[in-house]
Amino acid sequence: MTLNLPDREMRIFRAISDARETSIRAASKLETVPRSTLRDRINGAQPTQIAHEKFLSLIPVQEKELVDLIILREKAFQPLLKSEIHLYGQHLAELNGLGPHLGKNWVDRFFRRHTSVILKPSRLVSTARRKTVTEEGLREYYRGLLAICKELSIGSDRIYNLDETGVQEGESLAGVVAGTVLTTSSEKIQSDASA
């Protein structure tokens, strides 16, 4: 029987099987599992993660849903702020009947538990800019820029990365947002109403 378990749990699982044929002491020594742990598991104890699920603010299914929401919102250019993740988590905790309060460090622990999402810098992009920029338009612009650089003999040491607002790459007005670990930053579209 092959299960998708961490190495320690797999060794405990094998030691329980071995203990049926040999002694608990021999099985624990063979699989390098503490005797007390093996004895407790044989007597019905559960792994710590499963045993403590009832004390979690959100059940694992809800946390997975929150991870999916973070990734979905980033793809839609509306990444969630840390405070928004906290509010969403509080709402889910209220649905579980645990009350409205999640600790101030809950979001940080959430990101440690779910390594597929991280906090990263973002950039504000206006809606009008997002709608008007096309791949072909960008190709044409960069062809023209390359021609000018060649004509004027401009080297790469004299080129700076600024956009039309004068903001250098890496600077951000949108702040730190959550998103997938596959990218280093997120874009957040600024609505026309707030412009």
mmCIF file of C-alpha atoms in Angstrom, residues 52-189:
data_model
loop_
_atom_site.group_PDB
_atom_site.id
_atom_site.type_symbol
_atom_site.label_atom_id
_atom_site.label_comp_id
_atom_site.label_asym_id
_atom_site.label_seq_id
_atom_site.Cartn_x
_atom_site.Cartn_y
_atom_site.Cartn_z
ATOM 1 C CA HIS A 52 -5.233 19.307 16.151
ATOM 2 C CA GLU A 53 -7.482 20.000 13.145
ATOM 3 C CA LYS A 54 -10.405 20.729 15.458
ATOM 4 C CA PHE A 55 -8.435 23.618 16.985
ATOM 5 C CA LEU A 56 -7.648 25.258 13.633
ATOM 6 C CA SER A 57 -9.388 28.494 12.741
ATOM 7 C CA LEU A 58 -9.977 27.207 9.206
ATOM 8 C CA ILE A 59 -10.254 23.611 8.109
ATOM 9 C CA PRO A 60 -7.771 22.493 5.402
ATOM 10 C CA VAL A 61 -10.456 22.638 2.688
ATOM 11 C CA GLN A 62 -11.121 26.301 3.501
ATOM 12 C CA GLU A 63 -7.413 27.120 3.492
ATOM 13 C CA LYS A 64 -7.095 25.450 0.066
ATOM 14 C CA GLU A 65 -10.048 27.570 -1.096
ATOM 15 C CA LEU A 66 -8.258 30.691 0.151
ATOM 16 C CA VAL A 67 -5.058 29.707 -1.714
ATOM 17 C CA ASP A 68 -7.115 29.203 -4.888
ATOM 18 C CA LEU A 69 -8.761 32.618 -4.392
ATOM 19 C CA ILE A 70 -5.356 34.314 -4.001
ATOM 20 C CA ILE A 71 -4.116 32.756 -7.252
ATOM 21 C CA LEU A 72 -7.369 33.532 -9.088
ATOM 22 C CA ARG A 73 -7.382 37.176 -7.979
ATOM 23 C CA GLU A 74 -3.761 37.608 -9.060
ATOM 24 C CA LYS A 75 -4.570 36.221 -12.513
ATOM 25 C CA ALA A 76 -7.416 38.758 -12.742
ATOM 26 C CA PHE A 77 -4.969 41.595 -11.854
ATOM 27 C CA GLN A 78 -6.730 42.135 -8.506
ATOM 28 C CA PRO A 79 -4.267 40.638 -5.989
ATOM 29 C CA LEU A 80 -5.290 40.514 -2.341
ATOM 30 C CA LEU A 81 -3.586 42.604 0.312
ATOM 31 C CA LYS A 82 -2.529 40.967 3.573
ATOM 32 C CA SER A 83 -5.388 42.728 5.386
ATOM 33 C CA GLU A 84 -7.918 41.428 2.838
ATOM 34 C CA ILE A 85 -6.678 37.863 3.344
ATOM 35 C CA HIS A 86 -7.081 38.355 7.098
ATOM 36 C CA LEU A 87 -10.656 39.617 6.658
ATOM 37 C CA TYR A 88 -11.536 36.735 4.342
ATOM 38 C CA GLY A 89 -10.065 34.281 6.864
ATOM 39 C CA GLN A 90 -12.086 35.884 9.669
ATOM 40 C CA HIS A 91 -15.251 35.521 7.608
ATOM 41 C CA LEU A 92 -14.544 31.812 7.055
ATOM 42 C CA ALA A 93 -13.777 31.358 10.777
ATOM 43 C CA GLU A 94 -17.143 32.936 11.629
ATOM 44 C CA LEU A 95 -18.831 30.429 9.323
ATOM 45 C CA ASN A 96 -17.147 27.660 11.349
ATOM 46 C CA GLY A 97 -18.625 29.137 14.531
ATOM 47 C CA LEU A 98 -15.226 30.053 15.980
ATOM 48 C CA GLY A 99 -15.967 33.732 16.422
ATOM 49 C CA PRO A 100 -14.743 36.735 14.464
ATOM 50 C CA HIS A 101 -11.151 36.911 15.755
ATOM 51 C CA LEU A 102 -8.063 35.526 14.057
ATOM 52 C CA GLY A 103 -4.708 36.395 15.592
ATOM 53 C CA LYS A 104 -2.502 39.126 14.161
ATOM 54 C CA ASN A 105 0.050 36.528 13.006
ATOM 55 C CA TRP A 106 -2.485 34.197 11.366
ATOM 56 C CA VAL A 107 -1.730 35.416 7.817
ATOM 57 C CA ASP A 108 2.031 34.963 8.297
ATOM 58 C CA ARG A 109 1.475 31.391 9.542
ATOM 59 C CA PHE A 110 -0.916 30.809 6.616
ATOM 60 C CA PHE A 111 1.871 31.693 4.159
ATOM 61 C CA ARG A 112 4.293 29.363 5.991
ATOM 62 C CA ARG A 113 1.774 26.509 5.676
ATOM 63 C CA HIS A 114 1.084 27.201 1.985
ATOM 64 C CA THR A 115 4.323 27.697 0.090
ATOM 65 C CA SER A 116 2.564 27.996 -3.281
ATOM 66 C CA VAL A 117 1.596 31.605 -2.449
ATOM 67 C CA ILE A 118 3.753 34.446 -1.139
ATOM 68 C CA LEU A 119 3.654 38.165 -0.384
ATOM 69 C CA LYS A 120 5.372 40.218 -3.076
ATOM 70 C CA PRO A 121 5.521 43.781 -4.427
ATOM 71 C CA SER A 122 2.925 44.991 -6.899
ATOM 72 C CA ARG A 123 2.557 47.790 -9.435
ATOM 73 C CA LEU A 124 -0.528 49.879 -10.145
ATOM 74 C CA VAL A 125 -1.570 49.841 -13.791
ATOM 75 C CA SER A 126 -4.402 52.087 -14.950
ATOM 76 C CA THR A 127 -7.402 50.447 -16.606
ATOM 77 C CA ALA A 128 -7.007 52.589 -19.730
ATOM 78 C CA ARG A 129 -3.368 51.562 -20.062
ATOM 79 C CA ARG A 130 -4.216 47.898 -19.575
ATOM 80 C CA LYS A 131 -6.918 48.019 -22.264
ATOM 81 C CA THR A 132 -4.883 49.920 -24.871
ATOM 82 C CA VAL A 133 -1.574 48.056 -24.625
ATOM 83 C CA THR A 134 -1.408 45.197 -27.119
ATOM 84 C CA GLU A 135 1.374 42.782 -27.985
ATOM 85 C CA GLU A 136 1.675 44.153 -31.524
ATOM 86 C CA GLY A 137 1.783 47.733 -30.226
ATOM 87 C CA LEU A 138 4.605 46.821 -27.845
ATOM 88 C CA ARG A 139 6.554 45.052 -30.600
ATOM 89 C CA GLU A 140 6.262 48.149 -32.817
ATOM 90 C CA TYR A 141 7.361 50.446 -29.990
ATOM 91 C CA TYR A 142 10.439 48.347 -29.164
ATOM 92 C CA ARG A 143 11.411 48.052 -32.847
ATOM 93 C CA GLY A 144 11.357 51.849 -33.032
ATOM 94 C CA LEU A 145 13.281 52.185 -29.770
ATOM 95 C CA LEU A 146 15.942 49.740 -30.984
ATOM 96 C CA ALA A 147 16.301 51.693 -34.249
ATOM 97 C CA ILE A 148 16.781 54.969 -32.333
ATOM 98 C CA CYS A 149 19.324 53.364 -29.974
ATOM 99 C CA LYS A 150 21.327 52.042 -32.947
ATOM 100 C CA GLU A 151 21.114 55.336 -34.855
ATOM 101 C CA LEU A 152 22.282 57.403 -31.877
ATOM 102 C CA SER A 153 24.753 54.727 -30.613
ATOM 103 C CA ILE A 154 23.120 54.577 -27.201
ATOM 104 C CA GLY A 155 24.684 51.817 -25.066
ATOM 105 C CA SER A 156 22.896 49.771 -22.429
ATOM 106 C CA ASP A 157 24.791 51.668 -19.708
ATOM 107 C CA ARG A 158 22.792 54.794 -20.630
ATOM 108 C CA ILE A 159 19.307 53.177 -20.637
ATOM 109 C CA TYR A 160 17.086 53.405 -17.552
ATOM 110 C CA ASN A 161 13.904 51.467 -16.933
ATOM 111 C CA LEU A 162 11.193 54.090 -16.340
ATOM 112 C CA ASP A 163 7.571 54.136 -17.363
ATOM 113 C CA GLU A 164 5.587 57.204 -18.438
ATOM 114 C CA THR A 165 4.985 58.165 -14.805
ATOM 115 C CA GLY A 166 8.719 58.206 -14.066
ATOM 116 C CA VAL A 167 8.564 55.261 -11.678
ATOM 117 C CA GLN A 168 11.495 52.883 -11.833
ATOM 118 C CA GLU A 169 10.948 49.146 -11.924
ATOM 119 C CA GLY A 170 10.531 47.781 -8.401
ATOM 120 C CA GLU A 171 8.999 50.918 -6.921
ATOM 121 C CA SER A 172 5.363 50.509 -6.039
ATOM 122 C CA LEU A 173 2.377 52.519 -4.979
ATOM 123 C CA ALA A 174 0.145 49.453 -4.660
ATOM 124 C CA GLY A 175 2.077 47.897 -1.787
ATOM 125 C CA VAL A 176 2.694 44.267 -0.962
ATOM 126 C CA VAL A 177 0.098 41.796 -2.219
ATOM 127 C CA ALA A 178 -0.337 38.025 -2.225
ATOM 128 C CA GLY A 179 0.187 35.866 -5.269
ATOM 129 C CA THR A 180 1.686 32.724 -6.692
ATOM 130 C CA VAL A 181 5.364 31.909 -6.195
ATOM 131 C CA LEU A 182 5.789 31.579 -9.963
ATOM 132 C CA THR A 183 6.225 35.351 -10.452
ATOM 133 C CA THR A 184 8.273 37.964 -8.597
ATOM 134 C CA SER A 185 5.644 40.721 -8.612
ATOM 135 C CA SER A 186 1.977 41.319 -9.358
ATOM 136 C CA GLU A 187 0.157 43.979 -11.323
ATOM 137 C CA LYS A 188 -2.889 45.587 -9.782
ATOM 138 C CA ILE A 189 -5.271 47.430 -12.090
#
